[in-house]
Every structure is written in C-alpha cells, then in structure tokens.
mmCIF file of C-alpha atoms and ligand atoms in Angstrom:
data_model
loop_
_atom_site.group_PDB
_atom_site.id
_atom_site.type_symbol
_atom_site.label_atom_id
_atom_site.label_comp_id
_atom_site.label_asym_id
_atom_site.label_seq_id
_atom_site.Cartn_x
_atom_site.Cartn_y
_atom_site.Cartn_z
ATOM 1 C CA MET A 1 -13.135 -14.606 14.855
ATOM 2 C CA LEU A 2 -12.189 -12.729 11.743
ATOM 3 C CA PHE A 3 -11.072 -9.905 13.905
ATOM 4 C CA SER A 4 -8.737 -12.114 15.890
ATOM 5 C CA ILE A 5 -7.187 -13.631 12.735
ATOM 6 C CA VAL A 6 -6.426 -10.183 11.403
ATOM 7 C CA TYR A 7 -5.039 -9.250 14.743
ATOM 8 C CA ILE A 8 -2.757 -12.287 14.871
ATOM 9 C CA THR A 9 -1.499 -11.654 11.330
ATOM 10 C CA GLN A 10 -0.661 -8.087 12.185
ATOM 11 C CA LYS A 11 1.089 -9.187 15.293
ATOM 12 C CA ASN A 12 3.163 -11.720 13.352
ATOM 13 C CA GLN A 13 4.118 -9.083 10.833
ATOM 14 C CA GLU A 14 5.137 -6.771 13.598
ATOM 15 C CA SER A 15 7.299 -9.345 15.274
ATOM 16 C CA ALA A 16 8.816 -10.349 11.927
ATOM 17 C CA LYS A 17 9.647 -6.704 11.272
ATOM 18 C CA LYS A 18 11.066 -6.404 14.744
ATOM 19 C CA SER A 19 13.315 -9.415 14.342
ATOM 20 C CA ILE A 20 14.673 -8.097 11.028
ATOM 21 C CA MET A 21 15.428 -4.777 12.671
ATOM 22 C CA GLU A 22 17.209 -6.404 15.543
ATOM 23 C CA LYS A 23 19.024 -8.930 13.418
ATOM 24 C CA SER A 24 22.084 -6.798 12.883
ATOM 25 C CA HIS A 25 22.890 -6.487 16.573
ATOM 26 C CA GLU A 26 21.615 -9.788 17.780
ATOM 27 C CA ASN A 27 22.765 -12.111 15.010
ATOM 28 C CA GLU A 28 25.614 -10.472 13.135
ATOM 29 C CA HIS A 29 28.088 -12.444 15.243
ATOM 30 C CA PRO A 30 27.820 -15.956 16.735
ATOM 31 C CA ILE A 31 28.227 -15.186 20.449
ATOM 32 C CA LYS A 32 25.193 -13.902 22.345
ATOM 33 C CA ALA A 33 25.922 -10.844 24.447
ATOM 34 C CA PHE A 34 23.969 -8.456 26.586
ATOM 35 C CA GLY A 35 24.590 -4.852 27.527
ATOM 36 C CA TRP A 36 23.137 -1.387 27.995
ATOM 37 C CA ALA A 37 22.861 0.853 24.946
ATOM 38 C CA ALA A 38 21.782 4.359 23.991
ATOM 39 C CA ARG A 39 19.314 4.209 21.079
ATOM 40 C CA ASP A 40 18.995 7.890 20.173
ATOM 41 C CA THR A 41 20.243 11.370 21.028
ATOM 42 C CA SER A 42 18.333 11.394 24.339
ATOM 43 C CA GLY A 43 21.327 9.358 25.454
ATOM 44 C CA VAL A 44 19.126 7.259 27.756
ATOM 45 C CA LEU A 45 20.613 3.790 28.162
ATOM 46 C CA SER A 46 18.545 0.600 28.262
ATOM 47 C CA PRO A 47 19.194 -3.155 27.998
ATOM 48 C CA LEU A 48 20.089 -4.592 24.582
ATOM 49 C CA ASN A 49 20.661 -8.108 23.288
ATOM 50 C CA PHE A 50 23.517 -8.080 20.796
ATOM 51 C CA SER A 51 26.353 -10.347 19.703
ATOM 52 C CA ARG A 52 30.128 -10.658 19.794
ATOM 53 C CA ARG A 53 32.486 -12.280 17.326
ATOM 54 C CA GLU A 54 33.837 -15.771 17.920
ATOM 55 C CA THR A 55 37.127 -15.879 19.830
ATOM 56 C CA GLY A 56 39.719 -15.758 17.031
ATOM 57 C CA GLU A 57 43.175 -17.292 17.290
ATOM 58 C CA LYS A 58 44.719 -14.108 18.725
ATOM 59 C CA ASP A 59 41.586 -13.104 20.654
ATOM 60 C CA VAL A 60 40.786 -13.159 24.324
ATOM 61 C CA GLN A 61 37.196 -13.481 25.527
ATOM 62 C CA PHE A 62 36.473 -12.074 28.977
ATOM 63 C CA LYS A 63 33.715 -11.351 31.446
ATOM 64 C CA VAL A 64 33.456 -7.631 32.190
ATOM 65 C CA MET A 65 33.698 -6.949 35.926
ATOM 66 C CA TYR A 66 33.970 -3.148 36.144
ATOM 67 C CA CYS A 67 33.673 -0.321 33.647
ATOM 68 C CA GLY A 68 34.289 3.381 34.299
ATOM 69 C CA ILE A 69 31.992 6.114 32.977
ATOM 70 C CA CYS A 70 34.107 8.630 31.055
ATOM 71 C CA HIS A 71 33.113 12.062 29.709
ATOM 72 C CA THR A 72 33.661 10.698 26.203
ATOM 73 C CA ASP A 73 30.807 8.256 26.845
ATOM 74 C CA LEU A 74 28.508 11.249 27.356
ATOM 75 C CA HIS A 75 29.535 12.813 24.041
ATOM 76 C CA GLN A 76 28.996 9.493 22.305
ATOM 77 C CA ILE A 77 25.592 8.592 23.725
ATOM 78 C CA LYS A 78 24.184 12.044 23.025
ATOM 79 C CA ASN A 79 25.960 12.234 19.660
ATOM 80 C CA GLU A 80 27.434 15.600 20.584
ATOM 81 C CA TRP A 81 30.142 15.165 17.979
ATOM 82 C CA GLY A 82 27.574 14.208 15.330
ATOM 83 C CA ILE A 83 29.270 10.915 14.528
ATOM 84 C CA THR A 84 27.669 8.276 16.707
ATOM 85 C CA LYS A 85 26.038 5.165 15.240
ATOM 86 C CA TYR A 86 23.059 3.906 17.248
ATOM 87 C CA PRO A 87 22.554 1.794 19.189
ATOM 88 C CA ILE A 88 25.794 2.481 20.999
ATOM 89 C CA ILE A 89 27.098 0.497 23.951
ATOM 90 C CA PRO A 90 29.704 2.775 25.521
ATOM 91 C CA GLY A 91 32.543 2.002 27.908
ATOM 92 C CA HIS A 92 36.316 2.054 27.439
ATOM 93 C CA GLU A 93 37.677 1.726 30.981
ATOM 94 C CA ILE A 94 37.149 -1.987 31.336
ATOM 95 C CA VAL A 95 38.506 -4.538 33.773
ATOM 96 C CA GLY A 96 37.537 -8.181 33.423
ATOM 97 C CA VAL A 97 38.460 -11.827 33.859
ATOM 98 C CA VAL A 98 39.499 -14.045 30.942
ATOM 99 C CA THR A 99 37.006 -16.814 30.061
ATOM 100 C CA GLU A 100 38.453 -18.134 26.775
ATOM 101 C CA VAL A 101 41.613 -17.655 24.711
ATOM 102 C CA GLY A 102 42.351 -18.292 21.040
ATOM 103 C CA ASN A 103 44.916 -20.994 20.184
ATOM 104 C CA LYS A 104 47.634 -18.474 19.289
ATOM 105 C CA VAL A 105 47.260 -16.326 22.386
ATOM 106 C CA ASP A 106 50.388 -16.478 24.497
ATOM 107 C CA LYS A 107 50.059 -13.525 26.869
ATOM 108 C CA PHE A 108 46.906 -14.612 28.740
ATOM 109 C CA LYS A 109 45.131 -17.647 30.129
ATOM 110 C CA ILE A 110 41.660 -18.349 31.523
ATOM 111 C CA GLY A 111 41.140 -16.688 34.911
ATOM 112 C CA ASP A 112 43.629 -13.837 34.340
ATOM 113 C CA LYS A 113 42.577 -10.340 35.342
ATOM 114 C CA ILE A 114 42.889 -7.962 32.403
ATOM 115 C CA GLY A 115 42.184 -4.400 31.308
ATOM 116 C CA VAL A 116 41.048 -2.799 28.047
ATOM 117 C CA GLY A 117 41.102 0.943 27.396
ATOM 118 C CA TYR A 118 40.188 3.310 24.580
ATOM 119 C CA LEU A 119 41.340 1.125 21.682
ATOM 120 C CA VAL A 120 40.722 -2.442 20.512
ATOM 121 C CA GLY A 121 42.542 -2.214 17.201
ATOM 122 C CA SER A 122 44.955 -0.282 14.976
ATOM 123 C CA CYS A 123 46.712 -0.820 11.639
ATOM 124 C CA ASN A 124 49.750 -2.456 13.350
ATOM 125 C CA GLU A 125 51.997 -1.229 10.547
ATOM 126 C CA CYS A 126 52.371 2.540 10.524
ATOM 127 C CA GLU A 127 55.143 4.478 12.189
ATOM 128 C CA ASN A 128 52.894 5.192 15.163
ATOM 129 C CA CYS A 129 52.020 1.529 15.686
ATOM 130 C CA THR A 130 55.584 0.285 15.294
ATOM 131 C CA ASN A 131 56.631 2.781 17.985
ATOM 132 C CA ASP A 132 53.991 1.570 20.464
ATOM 133 C CA LEU A 133 51.909 4.650 19.798
ATOM 134 C CA GLU A 134 48.718 2.946 18.621
ATOM 135 C CA ASN A 135 46.898 5.843 20.256
ATOM 136 C CA TYR A 136 48.083 8.035 17.368
ATOM 137 C CA CYS A 137 47.419 5.524 14.574
ATOM 138 C CA PRO A 138 45.048 6.932 11.941
ATOM 139 C CA GLY A 139 43.630 3.393 11.575
ATOM 140 C CA GLN A 140 42.817 2.919 15.247
ATOM 141 C CA VAL A 141 39.638 1.065 16.217
ATOM 142 C CA LEU A 142 37.836 2.609 19.177
ATOM 143 C CA THR A 143 36.520 0.271 21.871
ATOM 144 C CA ALA A 144 33.020 1.733 21.572
ATOM 145 C CA ASN A 145 31.410 3.005 18.352
ATOM 146 C CA GLY A 146 34.551 2.130 16.406
ATOM 147 C CA THR A 147 34.541 0.215 13.124
ATOM 148 C CA HIS A 148 36.220 -3.213 12.898
ATOM 149 C CA SER A 149 38.068 -4.176 9.717
ATOM 150 C CA ASP A 150 35.037 -6.368 8.798
ATOM 151 C CA GLY A 151 32.847 -3.259 8.847
ATOM 152 C CA THR A 152 30.938 -4.084 12.014
ATOM 153 C CA ILE A 153 30.619 -1.550 14.815
ATOM 154 C CA THR A 154 32.381 -2.088 18.120
ATOM 155 C CA HIS A 155 30.470 -2.264 21.382
ATOM 156 C CA GLY A 156 32.068 -1.198 24.635
ATOM 157 C CA GLY A 157 32.250 -2.323 28.211
ATOM 158 C CA TYR A 158 28.712 -1.661 29.490
ATOM 159 C CA SER A 159 28.160 -5.313 28.621
ATOM 160 C CA ASP A 160 28.556 -8.833 29.934
ATOM 161 C CA LEU A 161 31.423 -10.068 27.791
ATOM 162 C CA MET A 162 33.950 -8.878 25.237
ATOM 163 C CA VAL A 163 36.243 -10.393 22.621
ATOM 164 C CA VAL A 164 39.445 -8.424 22.009
ATOM 165 C CA ASN A 165 42.745 -9.057 20.226
ATOM 166 C CA GLU A 166 45.376 -9.808 22.869
ATOM 167 C CA HIS A 167 47.598 -6.974 21.674
ATOM 168 C CA PHE A 168 45.095 -4.446 23.030
ATOM 169 C CA ILE A 169 44.779 -6.076 26.420
ATOM 170 C CA VAL A 170 46.884 -5.310 29.474
ATOM 171 C CA ARG A 171 47.579 -7.566 32.405
ATOM 172 C CA TRP A 172 45.790 -6.212 35.466
ATOM 173 C CA PRO A 173 48.224 -6.247 38.397
ATOM 174 C CA ASP A 174 47.250 -8.540 41.286
ATOM 175 C CA ASN A 175 47.299 -5.860 43.962
ATOM 176 C CA LEU A 176 45.429 -3.216 42.017
ATOM 177 C CA PRO A 177 41.689 -3.186 42.827
ATOM 178 C CA MET A 178 39.573 -3.963 39.766
ATOM 179 C CA GLU A 179 37.403 -0.918 40.582
ATOM 180 C CA ALA A 180 40.380 1.221 39.554
ATOM 181 C CA ALA A 181 39.265 0.783 35.915
ATOM 182 C CA PRO A 182 39.409 4.558 35.158
ATOM 183 C CA LEU A 183 43.194 4.256 35.156
ATOM 184 C CA LEU A 184 42.753 2.836 31.654
ATOM 185 C CA CYS A 185 41.628 6.200 30.249
ATOM 186 C CA ALA A 186 41.793 9.032 32.812
ATOM 187 C CA GLY A 187 44.935 7.519 34.322
ATOM 188 C CA VAL A 188 47.025 7.059 31.200
ATOM 189 C CA THR A 189 45.829 10.379 29.745
ATOM 190 C CA THR A 190 47.676 12.158 32.546
ATOM 191 C CA TYR A 191 50.512 9.667 33.139
ATOM 192 C CA SER A 192 51.616 9.685 29.495
ATOM 193 C CA PRO A 193 52.292 13.450 29.137
ATOM 194 C CA LEU A 194 54.005 13.642 32.538
ATOM 195 C CA ARG A 195 56.415 10.958 31.314
ATOM 196 C CA TYR A 196 56.794 11.997 27.683
ATOM 197 C CA TYR A 197 57.372 15.689 28.420
ATOM 198 C CA GLY A 198 59.854 14.855 31.188
ATOM 199 C CA LEU A 199 57.659 16.306 33.928
ATOM 200 C CA ASP A 200 58.337 13.288 36.131
ATOM 201 C CA LYS A 201 61.601 14.285 37.797
ATOM 202 C CA PRO A 202 61.681 14.444 41.606
ATOM 203 C CA GLY A 203 61.927 18.016 42.838
ATOM 204 C CA MET A 204 60.168 19.523 39.843
ATOM 205 C CA HIS A 205 57.171 21.754 40.444
ATOM 206 C CA ILE A 206 54.082 20.760 38.433
ATOM 207 C CA GLY A 207 50.777 22.588 38.022
ATOM 208 C CA VAL A 208 47.489 20.790 37.399
ATOM 209 C CA VAL A 209 44.637 22.849 35.958
ATOM 210 C CA GLY A 210 41.144 21.550 36.759
ATOM 211 C CA LEU A 211 40.288 19.033 39.447
ATOM 212 C CA GLY A 212 37.982 16.431 37.893
ATOM 213 C CA GLY A 213 38.441 12.876 36.622
ATOM 214 C CA LEU A 214 41.659 13.757 34.782
ATOM 215 C CA GLY A 215 42.981 16.395 37.183
ATOM 216 C CA HIS A 216 42.813 14.251 40.286
ATOM 217 C CA MET A 217 44.784 11.516 38.500
ATOM 218 C CA ALA A 218 47.398 14.048 37.362
ATOM 219 C CA VAL A 219 47.874 15.144 40.998
ATOM 220 C CA LYS A 220 48.311 11.550 42.163
ATOM 221 C CA PHE A 221 50.826 10.598 39.474
ATOM 222 C CA ALA A 222 52.801 13.838 39.806
ATOM 223 C CA LYS A 223 53.066 13.293 43.578
ATOM 224 C CA ALA A 224 54.172 9.696 43.034
ATOM 225 C CA PHE A 225 56.948 10.940 40.718
ATOM 226 C CA GLY A 226 58.218 13.041 43.629
ATOM 227 C CA THR A 227 57.265 16.432 42.257
ATOM 228 C CA LYS A 228 55.732 19.341 44.130
ATOM 229 C CA VAL A 229 52.159 19.894 42.924
ATOM 230 C CA THR A 230 50.058 23.043 42.663
ATOM 231 C CA VAL A 231 46.398 22.710 41.729
ATOM 232 C CA ILE A 232 44.987 25.613 39.713
ATOM 233 C CA SER A 233 41.205 25.964 39.720
ATOM 234 C CA THR A 234 38.557 28.620 39.183
ATOM 235 C CA SER A 235 37.026 27.830 42.542
ATOM 236 C CA ILE A 236 38.551 28.198 46.008
ATOM 237 C CA SER A 237 36.044 25.586 47.187
ATOM 238 C CA LYS A 238 38.364 22.862 45.876
ATOM 239 C CA LYS A 239 41.332 23.950 47.950
ATOM 240 C CA ASP A 240 40.867 21.695 50.987
ATOM 241 C CA GLU A 241 40.104 18.768 48.798
ATOM 242 C CA ALA A 242 43.173 19.307 46.611
ATOM 243 C CA ILE A 243 45.500 19.623 49.558
ATOM 244 C CA GLU A 244 43.976 17.367 52.202
ATOM 245 C CA ARG A 245 42.332 14.676 50.149
ATOM 246 C CA LEU A 246 44.702 14.449 47.193
ATOM 247 C CA GLY A 247 47.965 15.578 48.730
ATOM 248 C CA ALA A 248 48.686 18.622 46.553
ATOM 249 C CA ASP A 249 51.215 21.044 48.038
ATOM 250 C CA SER A 250 49.514 24.291 47.134
ATOM 251 C CA PHE A 251 46.520 25.815 45.416
ATOM 252 C CA LEU A 252 45.946 28.773 43.115
ATOM 253 C CA VAL A 253 42.626 30.384 42.244
ATOM 254 C CA SER A 254 42.929 31.093 38.523
ATOM 255 C CA ARG A 255 40.413 33.956 38.756
ATOM 256 C CA ASP A 256 42.582 35.817 41.251
ATOM 257 C CA PRO A 257 45.070 37.811 39.136
ATOM 258 C CA GLU A 258 47.148 38.800 42.162
ATOM 259 C CA GLN A 259 47.691 35.194 43.236
ATOM 260 C CA MET A 260 48.449 34.145 39.674
ATOM 261 C CA GLN A 261 50.919 37.013 39.252
ATOM 262 C CA ALA A 262 52.651 36.235 42.529
ATOM 263 C CA ALA A 263 53.172 32.612 41.429
ATOM 264 C CA GLY A 264 54.648 33.708 38.061
ATOM 265 C CA GLY A 265 57.709 31.778 36.840
ATOM 266 C CA SER A 266 57.372 29.008 39.440
ATOM 267 C CA LEU A 267 56.341 25.893 37.494
ATOM 268 C CA ASP A 268 58.366 23.440 35.378
ATOM 269 C CA GLY A 269 55.251 22.131 33.696
ATOM 270 C CA ILE A 270 51.470 22.272 33.693
ATOM 271 C CA ILE A 271 48.935 19.586 32.828
ATOM 272 C CA ASP A 272 45.807 21.419 31.681
ATOM 273 C CA THR A 273 42.754 19.152 31.922
ATOM 274 C CA VAL A 274 40.075 21.769 31.275
ATOM 275 C CA SER A 275 37.707 21.147 28.361
ATOM 276 C CA ALA A 276 36.011 24.548 28.455
ATOM 277 C CA VAL A 277 37.449 27.515 26.563
ATOM 278 C CA HIS A 278 39.777 29.350 28.976
ATOM 279 C CA PRO A 279 42.614 31.901 28.798
ATOM 280 C CA ILE A 280 46.081 30.385 28.601
ATOM 281 C CA PHE A 281 48.195 33.523 28.985
ATOM 282 C CA PRO A 282 47.962 33.383 32.813
ATOM 283 C CA LEU A 283 49.106 29.747 32.662
ATOM 284 C CA LEU A 284 52.094 30.472 30.412
ATOM 285 C CA ASN A 285 53.033 33.195 32.885
ATOM 286 C CA LEU A 286 53.259 30.581 35.660
ATOM 287 C CA LEU A 287 55.979 28.664 33.798
ATOM 288 C CA LYS A 288 59.711 28.919 34.413
ATOM 289 C CA THR A 289 62.111 29.297 31.482
ATOM 290 C CA ASN A 290 61.796 26.106 29.345
ATOM 291 C CA GLY A 291 58.472 25.352 31.029
ATOM 292 C CA LYS A 292 55.861 23.224 29.254
ATOM 293 C CA LEU A 293 52.107 23.627 29.127
ATOM 294 C CA VAL A 294 50.453 20.361 28.078
ATOM 295 C CA MET A 295 46.810 20.259 27.065
ATOM 296 C CA VAL A 296 44.888 17.049 27.704
ATOM 297 C CA GLY A 297 41.367 18.499 27.853
ATOM 298 C CA ALA A 298 39.621 19.138 24.541
ATOM 299 C CA PRO A 299 37.960 22.591 24.289
ATOM 300 C CA GLU A 300 35.565 22.562 21.354
ATOM 301 C CA LYS A 301 36.770 25.980 20.126
ATOM 302 C CA PRO A 302 40.353 27.131 19.474
ATOM 303 C CA LEU A 303 42.127 28.872 22.335
ATOM 304 C CA GLU A 304 44.006 32.118 21.892
ATOM 305 C CA LEU A 305 47.760 31.534 21.929
ATOM 306 C CA PRO A 306 49.873 34.556 22.911
ATOM 307 C CA VAL A 307 53.305 34.065 21.339
ATOM 308 C CA PHE A 308 55.474 36.575 23.222
ATOM 309 C CA PRO A 309 55.393 34.647 26.493
ATOM 310 C CA LEU A 310 56.592 31.590 24.546
ATOM 311 C CA LEU A 311 59.554 33.431 23.022
ATOM 312 C CA LEU A 312 60.527 35.136 26.224
ATOM 313 C CA GLY A 313 61.326 32.028 28.203
ATOM 314 C CA ARG A 314 61.589 29.344 25.514
ATOM 315 C CA LYS A 315 58.255 27.904 26.625
ATOM 316 C CA LEU A 316 56.361 25.148 24.897
ATOM 317 C CA VAL A 317 52.698 24.284 24.435
ATOM 318 C CA GLY A 318 51.948 20.639 23.665
ATOM 319 C CA GLY A 319 49.174 18.117 23.698
ATOM 320 C CA SER A 320 48.672 14.445 24.417
ATOM 321 C CA ALA A 321 45.913 11.851 23.990
ATOM 322 C CA ILE A 322 45.559 8.668 26.084
ATOM 323 C CA GLY A 323 48.595 6.358 25.624
ATOM 324 C CA GLY A 324 49.802 3.330 23.662
ATOM 325 C CA VAL A 325 49.111 -0.204 24.931
ATOM 326 C CA LYS A 326 52.677 -0.679 26.196
ATOM 327 C CA GLU A 327 52.451 2.545 28.160
ATOM 328 C CA VAL A 328 49.068 1.582 29.609
ATOM 329 C CA GLN A 329 50.702 -1.610 30.924
ATOM 330 C CA GLU A 330 53.596 0.390 32.367
ATOM 331 C CA MET A 331 51.127 2.819 33.967
ATOM 332 C CA VAL A 332 49.021 0.146 35.705
ATOM 333 C CA ASN A 333 52.206 -1.514 36.988
ATOM 334 C CA PHE A 334 53.367 1.856 38.325
ATOM 335 C CA ALA A 335 49.945 2.434 39.902
ATOM 336 C CA GLU A 336 50.133 -0.910 41.685
ATOM 337 C CA LYS A 337 53.627 -0.224 42.981
ATOM 338 C CA HIS A 338 52.737 3.257 44.274
ATOM 339 C CA ASN A 339 49.201 2.467 45.436
ATOM 340 C CA ILE A 340 47.626 4.888 42.999
ATOM 341 C CA THR A 341 43.931 4.437 42.365
ATOM 342 C CA PRO A 342 41.305 6.851 41.096
ATOM 343 C CA ASP A 343 38.712 8.024 43.620
ATOM 344 C CA VAL A 344 35.588 6.271 42.447
ATOM 345 C CA GLU A 345 31.922 5.843 43.277
ATOM 346 C CA VAL A 346 31.020 2.250 42.416
ATOM 347 C CA VAL A 347 27.390 1.954 41.285
ATOM 348 C CA PRO A 348 25.111 -0.838 40.021
ATOM 349 C CA MET A 349 24.281 -1.111 36.311
ATOM 350 C CA GLU A 350 20.692 0.128 36.815
ATOM 351 C CA TYR A 351 22.109 3.370 38.208
ATOM 352 C CA VAL A 352 23.802 4.248 34.903
ATOM 353 C CA ASN A 353 21.298 6.864 33.688
ATOM 354 C CA ARG A 354 21.357 8.635 37.040
ATOM 355 C CA ALA A 355 25.166 8.479 37.039
ATOM 356 C CA VAL A 356 25.244 10.066 33.584
ATOM 357 C CA GLU A 357 22.989 12.910 34.805
ATOM 358 C CA ARG A 358 25.221 13.480 37.809
ATOM 359 C CA LEU A 359 28.389 13.355 35.700
ATOM 360 C CA VAL A 360 27.005 16.116 33.468
ATOM 361 C CA LYS A 361 26.773 18.247 36.617
ATOM 362 C CA SER A 362 30.249 17.145 37.785
ATOM 363 C CA ASP A 363 28.505 15.689 40.820
ATOM 364 C CA VAL A 364 30.986 12.879 41.443
ATOM 365 C CA LYS A 365 34.350 12.458 43.118
ATOM 366 C CA TYR A 366 35.825 11.741 40.689
ATOM 367 C CA ARG A 367 34.643 8.903 38.528
ATOM 368 C CA PHE A 368 31.675 6.548 38.428
ATOM 369 C CA VAL A 369 32.497 2.896 37.960
ATOM 370 C CA LEU A 370 29.774 0.414 37.012
ATOM 371 C CA ASP A 371 29.872 -2.837 38.956
ATOM 372 C CA ILE A 372 28.988 -4.887 35.908
ATOM 373 C CA GLY A 373 30.180 -8.263 37.144
ATOM 374 C CA ASN A 374 27.775 -8.266 40.111
ATOM 375 C CA THR A 375 24.840 -6.190 38.900
ATOM 376 C CA LEU A 376 24.306 -6.606 35.143
ATOM 377 C CA LYS A 377 21.150 -8.721 34.978
ATOM 378 C CA LYS A 378 19.821 -10.152 31.727
ATOM 379 C CA SER A 379 16.278 -8.948 31.145
HETATM 380 C C1 LIG B 401 17.002 -10.593 25.377
HETATM 381 O O1 LIG B 401 16.777 -11.921 24.995
HETATM 382 C C2 LIG B 401 16.146 -12.696 26.015
HETATM 383 C C3 LIG B 401 16.124 -14.155 25.545
HETATM 384 O O2 LIG B 401 15.804 -14.272 24.219
HETATM 385 C C4 LIG B 401 14.745 -12.145 26.251
HETATM 386 O O3 LIG B 401 14.103 -12.869 27.279
HETATM 387 C C5 LIG B 401 14.893 -10.693 26.711
HETATM 388 O O4 LIG B 401 13.619 -10.100 26.869
HETATM 389 C C6 LIG B 401 15.701 -9.886 25.695
HETATM 390 N N1 LIG B 401 15.975 -8.583 26.267
HETATM 391 C C7 LIG B 401 15.842 -7.446 25.579
HETATM 392 C C8 LIG B 401 16.188 -6.213 26.311
HETATM 393 O O5 LIG B 401 15.487 -7.405 24.415
HETATM 394 C C1 LIG B 402 31.605 6.770 15.891
HETATM 395 O O1 LIG B 402 31.824 6.048 14.702
HETATM 396 C C2 LIG B 402 32.095 6.831 13.581
HETATM 397 C C3 LIG B 402 32.123 5.903 12.381
HETATM 398 O O2 LIG B 402 33.060 4.877 12.535
HETATM 399 C C4 LIG B 402 33.426 7.544 13.774
HETATM 400 O O3 LIG B 402 33.723 8.354 12.655
HETATM 401 C C5 LIG B 402 33.354 8.401 15.030
HETATM 402 O O4 LIG B 402 34.616 8.905 15.336
HETATM 403 C C6 LIG B 402 32.792 7.650 16.238
HETATM 404 N N1 LIG B 402 32.322 8.593 17.229
HETATM 405 C C7 LIG B 402 32.891 8.791 18.397
HETATM 406 C C8 LIG B 402 32.216 9.808 19.266
HETATM 407 O O5 LIG B 402 33.877 8.208 18.768
HETATM 408 C C1 LIG B 403 50.958 9.029 13.066
HETATM 409 O O1 LIG B 403 50.024 9.797 13.793
HETATM 410 C C2 LIG B 403 49.837 11.117 13.353
HETATM 411 C C3 LIG B 403 48.893 11.777 14.316
HETATM 412 O O2 LIG B 403 47.694 11.018 14.426
HETATM 413 C C4 LIG B 403 49.309 11.105 11.939
HETATM 414 O O3 LIG B 403 49.148 12.434 11.473
HETATM 415 C C5 LIG B 403 50.277 10.372 11.051
HETATM 416 O O4 LIG B 403 49.743 10.267 9.768
HETATM 417 C C6 LIG B 403 50.557 8.979 11.610
HETATM 418 N N1 LIG B 403 51.629 8.355 10.854
HETATM 419 C C7 LIG B 403 51.424 7.388 9.977
HETATM 420 C C8 LIG B 403 52.663 6.890 9.287
HETATM 421 O O5 LIG B 403 50.337 6.911 9.742
HETATM 422 ZN ZN1 LIG B 404 37.770 8.091 28.388
HETATM 423 ZN ZN1 LIG B 405 48.948 2.257 12.769
#
C-alpha cells in the first residue's frame, strides 16, 4: 500500500516534470500542431506535438501536402553547423492547401494551392527587401530553426499545418504537380543565377558542375532557356543519365585533363553546384572571354582562386543563394509553362529517417519528397 502511494507520487512528479518540459513546444502558441522533429545530434526524427501561432491578419494557415528533403535539412538535424536549436522540425520546400486566411489577406483564399520556401520572414525595410531580395536580408527568418520577431523558433514543413505571412507565400500554379515542391529551394537556387547573370539567352552554352538535386534542376532550366548544356562531373557513370534522362547536350569528366583541355574556352557560363572542396582552375579554363562561373554549392573550406585566368579573358566568379519571393513566383510560373519538375521519389512520412540515410549517400534521383498530406498520422 505504502509502496504504491510512493510509486503514484513519483509518477505524478514525473508527468508534471514532463509537461513543464514540453510546455514550450506544445503550449507556446494557441494552435495545436503535429510534426516530426529531431531531438538531438543523432538527427533521428520522431513525432512531436507542438503549436502554431494564431492566424494573424496578414497570415495564411495551410495544410501541408508535400515537403521536399533538402541537404540543408541534414545539416540542421545533425547540427553540423553548430547552431541548431532542438527540437527542430525541418522542411523548407513546402506545398500545401490554404485552410484559413487573416482578414487583411488579399492574395489568397481557402482552398488555394500555395508554396513556401526557405524564408517565412524578413525585415521588409532594408535595401535588399525593397528590391525583392528578401533572400539577402540580414533580418531574414528561416522557415525551419529560424527566430520569429517574438523570439519563438520556427518549425518547418515536416508537419501537419503552418501559419505564414502572405508575403512569403507563392501561388502554386494549377498545372504544376504538388510533388514538385523541391522547386521552392533547389529550383530557385539554380533558376535565379541563370537569370541574374544573364545565362538564359538562347544559343548560349552553359556548363553545370555536379549532377544532384541542384545540378539536375540547373540542366532543366538551362535547356528550357534554349541554351546548349554540358554536364561536368567527376564520374563518367552519370553520362547516360545526363544526356538521355535530363536532355543535356554533352558531358565532360572533370578528372580527365585531356577532355577538359579540349573543351577550353567553350562555355558562356557555369553553374557550380558542388559542395565539396574542388579545383576551380579547370572550370575557369572552360569559359569563353567574359564567361561567368557561378557558385551555388557551399564548400565548407575556401577554394583556391587563380587570378590570371580571370584577367586573361575578363572572367567573373560569382555566387547566389536561393531567390526572393517574387522570383520564386516567377520561377514556378515558368516551370508550369515549360513543364519543368524535379525528378523526385515520393515517400511516406514514416520513411523519413531511411530517406535521410539514403540522401547522405546520394542514393536518390534526385530529391525525396514527403507525402505529408496522405501519410502524416497523429500518434
Ligand atoms: C500527442 O498528443 C496526443 C493527444 O494529446 C497524444 O495522444 C499523443 O500520444 C501525443 N504524441 C506524442 C508524440 O507525444
Ligand atoms: C538555427 O537557429 C539559430 C538561432 O536563431 C541560427 O543562428 C542558425 O542560423 C540556425 N541554424 C541553421 C542551420 O539554419
Ligand atoms: C543586403 O544584403 C547584404 C548581403 O546579405 C548585406 O551585407 C547587406 O547588409 C544588406 N543590406 C542592408 C541594407 O541591410
Ligand atoms: Zn534547401
Ligand atoms: Zn530586409
């Protein structure tokens, strides 16, 4: 008897402790939400009850239907950049259907298909923001593991519902499949530099380095702009795929100096999607006079930059990161018009940990997309 009383008291204390611990996620906001979160650096995702803010006057609430799994999600869940706050619900390639709108929302109505990418907020005032370049705003709020102005942490698209300011939402075109969610990050990351650096003129010859999530989108957009496309990869094994599956015109093995030399001076621009440290001299050598090498991958260590090849040919090395909201809208409209979709493997929510393991090994063509709308089950 005594024993069982003690036991019950302990149990009550434990559950009281537990509810205090969980309070911040479950009760900090009024709307109950459910998603999959990583709790520690193992990066293993598991179900989490949390909460979303009330739909504010300029907010749109929506049901998440599909969410892509991006490499950035891997860095975040494993805290590889040392800056993640746990628990983290990742996901920033999100397509959904509107379920509620605030009374000052004029762009969207209930039932609309919409998309949300890397950002859910910015300062709205700086020079970047006023030029539709929220993606370069120092005050940007990331969709996952960002910090809202009220100090709370953002939770991404591996979840049942979201509440986002309408400014950061794009209209999802009717004839674009909702599974094409990776356009919202991988897509715009390659579309934006092709446009901004003027590498979108028919007849130009564009190189794409690396054939993964980003690279395969770069090939598709460059082809749609009417350019000739050469894929540059360390491995000959990707040749058939690049040419037959993705429609590239030619292929270069970057480890074959003879091939690289023979193709010297042939490209107007290169989109370099590789995130590992790699030599860039051979790439600069591929450029014509006035050619541009644009980096969109993010090697963790500095690359060596040989200057002579830049001088002798007025060449340029640049960079680019995702795109502003206006450009994301333009990009999805373009994708609809030209039938451009990422190659995806759609998987159920419970498959997420396996998908993450396979993504680490690049064992996917070319992006996983979680079918959240049909498979996220409350548990
Ligand atoms: C979430 O909350 C529901 C209802 O309170 C509960 O049944 C479920 O076990 C919870 N799930 C998790 C993962 O905590
Ligand atoms: C996670 O949040 C912290 C704090 O807001 C931020 O500094 C960091 O950039 C975020 N991490 C990632 C991987 O985005
Ligand atoms: C615009 O973006 C750049 C790059 O992120 C940043 O250095 C600069 O401070 C921003 N400009 C303003 C006015 O905030
Ligand atoms: Zn991404
Ligand atoms: Zn700003």
